[in-house]
Tab-separated table of N, CA and C in Angstrom:
chain	number	residue	atom	x	y	z
A	264	MET	N	141.766	93.495	82.406
A	264	MET	CA	142.102	93.552	81.001
A	264	MET	C	140.913	94.193	80.265
A	265	PRO	N	141.196	95.201	79.579
A	265	PRO	CA	140.100	96.038	78.747
A	265	PRO	C	139.479	95.120	77.765
A	266	ALA	N	138.205	95.355	77.530
A	266	ALA	CA	137.427	94.490	76.557
A	266	ALA	C	138.072	94.515	75.160
A	267	SER	N	138.774	95.688	74.909
A	267	SER	CA	139.328	95.927	73.558
A	267	SER	C	140.546	94.910	73.380
A	268	ASP	N	141.160	94.442	74.414
A	268	ASP	CA	142.253	93.573	74.389
A	268	ASP	C	141.776	92.120	74.149
A	269	LEU	N	140.548	91.771	74.221
A	269	LEU	CA	140.124	90.452	74.006
A	269	LEU	C	139.950	90.214	72.408
A	270	LYS	N	140.210	88.947	72.134
A	270	LYS	CA	140.216	88.603	70.722
A	270	LYS	C	138.847	87.726	70.498
A	271	VAL	N	138.117	88.103	69.565
A	271	VAL	CA	136.894	87.466	69.221
A	271	VAL	C	136.987	86.906	67.753
A	272	GLU	N	136.827	85.658	67.554
A	272	GLU	CA	137.004	85.099	66.178
A	272	GLU	C	135.654	85.257	65.476
A	273	THR	N	135.696	85.612	64.169
A	273	THR	CA	134.409	85.669	63.494
A	273	THR	C	134.825	85.017	62.104
A	274	ARG	N	133.692	84.735	61.420
A	274	ARG	CA	133.860	84.204	60.161
A	274	ARG	C	134.095	85.379	59.081
A	275	ILE	N	135.141	85.306	58.336
A	275	ILE	CA	135.519	86.308	57.553
A	275	ILE	C	134.538	86.389	56.352
A	276	GLY	N	134.000	87.588	55.893
A	276	GLY	CA	133.185	87.672	54.875
A	276	GLY	C	131.634	87.567	55.239
A	277	VAL	N	131.267	87.152	56.457
A	277	VAL	CA	129.979	87.005	56.960
A	277	VAL	C	129.498	88.384	57.562
A	278	LYS	N	128.541	89.034	57.002
A	278	LYS	CA	128.088	90.220	57.532
A	278	LYS	C	126.838	89.975	58.276
A	279	ARG	N	126.832	90.453	59.602
A	279	ARG	CA	125.669	90.198	60.504
A	279	ARG	C	125.270	91.582	60.887
A	280	LYS	N	123.942	91.787	60.968
A	280	LYS	CA	123.426	92.990	61.436
A	280	LYS	C	123.524	93.054	62.929
A	281	PRO	N	123.511	94.267	63.597
A	281	PRO	CA	123.636	94.376	65.009
A	281	PRO	C	122.364	93.891	65.632
A	282	ARG	N	122.502	93.386	66.805
A	282	ARG	CA	121.364	92.826	67.470
A	282	ARG	C	121.011	93.731	68.758
A	283	ARG	N	119.781	93.613	69.270
A	283	ARG	CA	119.401	94.284	70.479
A	283	ARG	C	119.526	93.203	71.601
A	284	ILE	N	120.109	93.571	72.710
A	284	ILE	CA	120.438	92.757	73.810
A	284	ILE	C	119.788	93.289	75.087
A	285	LEU	N	119.019	92.648	75.891
A	285	LEU	CA	118.496	92.994	77.086
A	285	LEU	C	119.263	92.374	78.206
A	286	SER	N	119.918	93.121	79.031
A	286	SER	CA	120.593	92.658	80.236
A	286	SER	C	119.841	93.011	81.527
A	287	ILE	N	119.458	91.997	82.246
A	287	ILE	CA	118.657	92.279	83.456
A	287	ILE	C	119.640	92.121	84.622
A	288	VAL	N	119.781	93.139	85.501
A	288	VAL	CA	120.672	93.056	86.638
A	288	VAL	C	119.931	93.159	87.940
A	289	SER	N	120.280	92.245	88.832
A	289	SER	CA	119.607	92.198	90.161
A	289	SER	C	120.008	93.293	91.008
A	290	ASN	N	119.047	93.873	91.594
A	290	ASN	CA	119.434	94.955	92.662
A	290	ASN	C	118.821	94.599	94.067
A	291	THR	N	118.549	93.221	94.240
A	291	THR	CA	118.093	92.781	95.556
A	291	THR	C	119.187	92.687	96.442
A	292	ALA	N	119.213	93.234	97.587
A	292	ALA	CA	120.292	93.096	98.581
A	292	ALA	C	120.417	91.789	99.309
A	293	GLN	N	119.277	91.119	99.577
A	293	GLN	CA	119.271	89.903	100.315
A	293	GLN	C	118.151	89.013	99.702
A	294	LEU	N	118.389	87.629	99.667
A	294	LEU	CA	117.414	86.685	99.147
A	294	LEU	C	117.488	85.522	100.109
A	295	LYS	N	116.498	85.304	100.873
A	295	LYS	CA	116.473	84.165	102.000
A	295	LYS	C	117.652	84.240	102.838
A	296	GLY	N	118.034	85.512	103.300
A	296	GLY	CA	119.024	85.762	104.175
A	296	GLY	C	120.435	85.735	103.693
A	297	PHE	N	120.678	85.426	102.341
A	297	PHE	CA	121.967	85.471	101.801
A	297	PHE	C	122.056	86.845	100.927
A	298	ALA	N	123.276	87.364	100.920
A	298	ALA	CA	123.573	88.613	100.144
A	298	ALA	C	123.587	88.080	98.688
A	299	VAL	N	122.914	88.959	97.811
A	299	VAL	CA	122.927	88.644	96.410
A	299	VAL	C	123.118	89.999	95.629
A	300	GLY	N	123.132	89.988	94.397
A	300	GLY	CA	123.297	91.104	93.585
A	300	GLY	C	124.280	90.769	92.457
A	301	PHE	N	125.187	91.719	92.047
A	301	PHE	CA	126.185	91.500	91.075
A	301	PHE	C	127.353	92.235	91.366
A	302	PHE	N	128.529	91.780	90.733
A	302	PHE	CA	129.841	92.564	90.748
A	302	PHE	C	129.690	93.467	89.514
A	303	GLY	N	130.174	94.748	89.653
A	303	GLY	CA	130.197	95.637	88.491
A	303	GLY	C	130.815	95.073	87.249
A	304	GLU	N	131.903	94.291	87.309
A	304	GLU	CA	132.582	93.817	86.168
A	304	GLU	C	131.692	92.752	85.395
A	305	GLU	N	130.767	92.038	86.185
A	305	GLU	CA	129.905	91.048	85.627
A	305	GLU	C	129.066	91.709	84.571
A	306	MET	N	128.546	92.987	84.786
A	306	MET	CA	127.760	93.631	83.781
A	306	MET	C	128.581	94.428	82.859
A	307	THR	N	129.518	95.207	83.322
A	307	THR	CA	130.274	96.136	82.386
A	307	THR	C	131.109	95.380	81.431
A	308	ARG	N	131.646	94.216	81.670
A	308	ARG	CA	132.552	93.509	80.689
A	308	ARG	C	131.694	93.043	79.433
A	309	ALA	N	130.522	92.480	79.824
A	309	ALA	CA	129.683	92.162	78.609
A	309	ALA	C	129.046	93.306	77.907
A	310	PHE	N	128.703	94.302	78.687
A	310	PHE	CA	128.142	95.575	78.094
A	310	PHE	C	129.221	96.106	77.076
A	311	LEU	N	130.411	96.294	77.464
A	311	LEU	CA	131.451	96.852	76.596
A	311	LEU	C	131.681	95.972	75.393
A	312	MET	N	131.754	94.731	75.663
A	312	MET	CA	132.029	93.738	74.468
A	312	MET	C	130.816	93.804	73.405
A	313	PHE	N	129.723	93.848	73.900
A	313	PHE	CA	128.513	93.863	73.046
A	313	PHE	C	128.545	95.132	72.284
A	314	THR	N	128.656	96.313	72.979
A	314	THR	CA	128.574	97.652	72.267
A	314	THR	C	129.724	97.762	71.428
A	315	GLU	N	130.919	97.351	71.692
A	315	GLU	CA	132.119	97.348	70.730
A	315	GLU	C	131.866	96.556	69.446
A	316	ALA	N	131.110	95.541	69.624
A	316	ALA	CA	130.697	94.737	68.438
A	316	ALA	C	129.607	95.295	67.613
A	317	GLY	N	129.080	96.425	68.089
A	317	GLY	CA	128.127	97.103	67.307
A	317	GLY	C	126.625	96.781	67.712
A	318	HIS	N	126.369	96.133	68.798
A	318	HIS	CA	125.116	95.646	69.294
A	318	HIS	C	124.496	96.792	70.183
A	319	ARG	N	123.186	96.852	70.238
A	319	ARG	CA	122.539	97.819	71.183
A	319	ARG	C	122.149	97.044	72.462
A	320	VAL	N	122.571	97.557	73.513
A	320	VAL	CA	122.421	96.907	74.833
A	320	VAL	C	121.461	97.796	75.757
A	321	ASP	N	120.325	97.202	76.223
A	321	ASP	CA	119.475	97.829	77.101
A	321	ASP	C	119.640	97.170	78.509
A	322	LEU	N	119.788	97.926	79.603
A	322	LEU	CA	119.941	97.460	80.928
A	322	LEU	C	118.612	97.653	81.731
A	323	ALA	N	118.275	96.652	82.536
A	323	ALA	CA	117.028	96.788	83.271
A	323	ALA	C	117.298	96.075	84.628
A	324	SER	N	116.409	96.483	85.608
A	324	SER	CA	116.564	95.829	86.931
A	324	SER	C	115.108	95.584	87.478
A	325	PRO	N	115.009	94.706	88.302
A	325	PRO	CA	113.565	94.413	88.810
A	325	PRO	C	112.922	95.724	89.460
A	326	GLU	N	113.635	96.644	90.166
A	326	GLU	CA	113.040	97.783	90.747
A	326	GLU	C	113.346	99.063	89.982
A	327	GLY	N	113.876	98.892	88.729
A	327	GLY	CA	113.989	100.128	87.891
A	327	GLY	C	115.298	100.834	88.216
């Protein structure tokens, strides 16, 4: 489902200024013998919803 299809309820008449959001994404392949990391949709869904709402999103990872 595209992020644009999701409904987000807001208070009518309340103006809020855009926020800056920092999203940190793991890029470690294994941790204590178990595979870790992230699925692309876990990051992109939130990224799209935040940017469509007018927020600025910065992405970072431990190894750059």
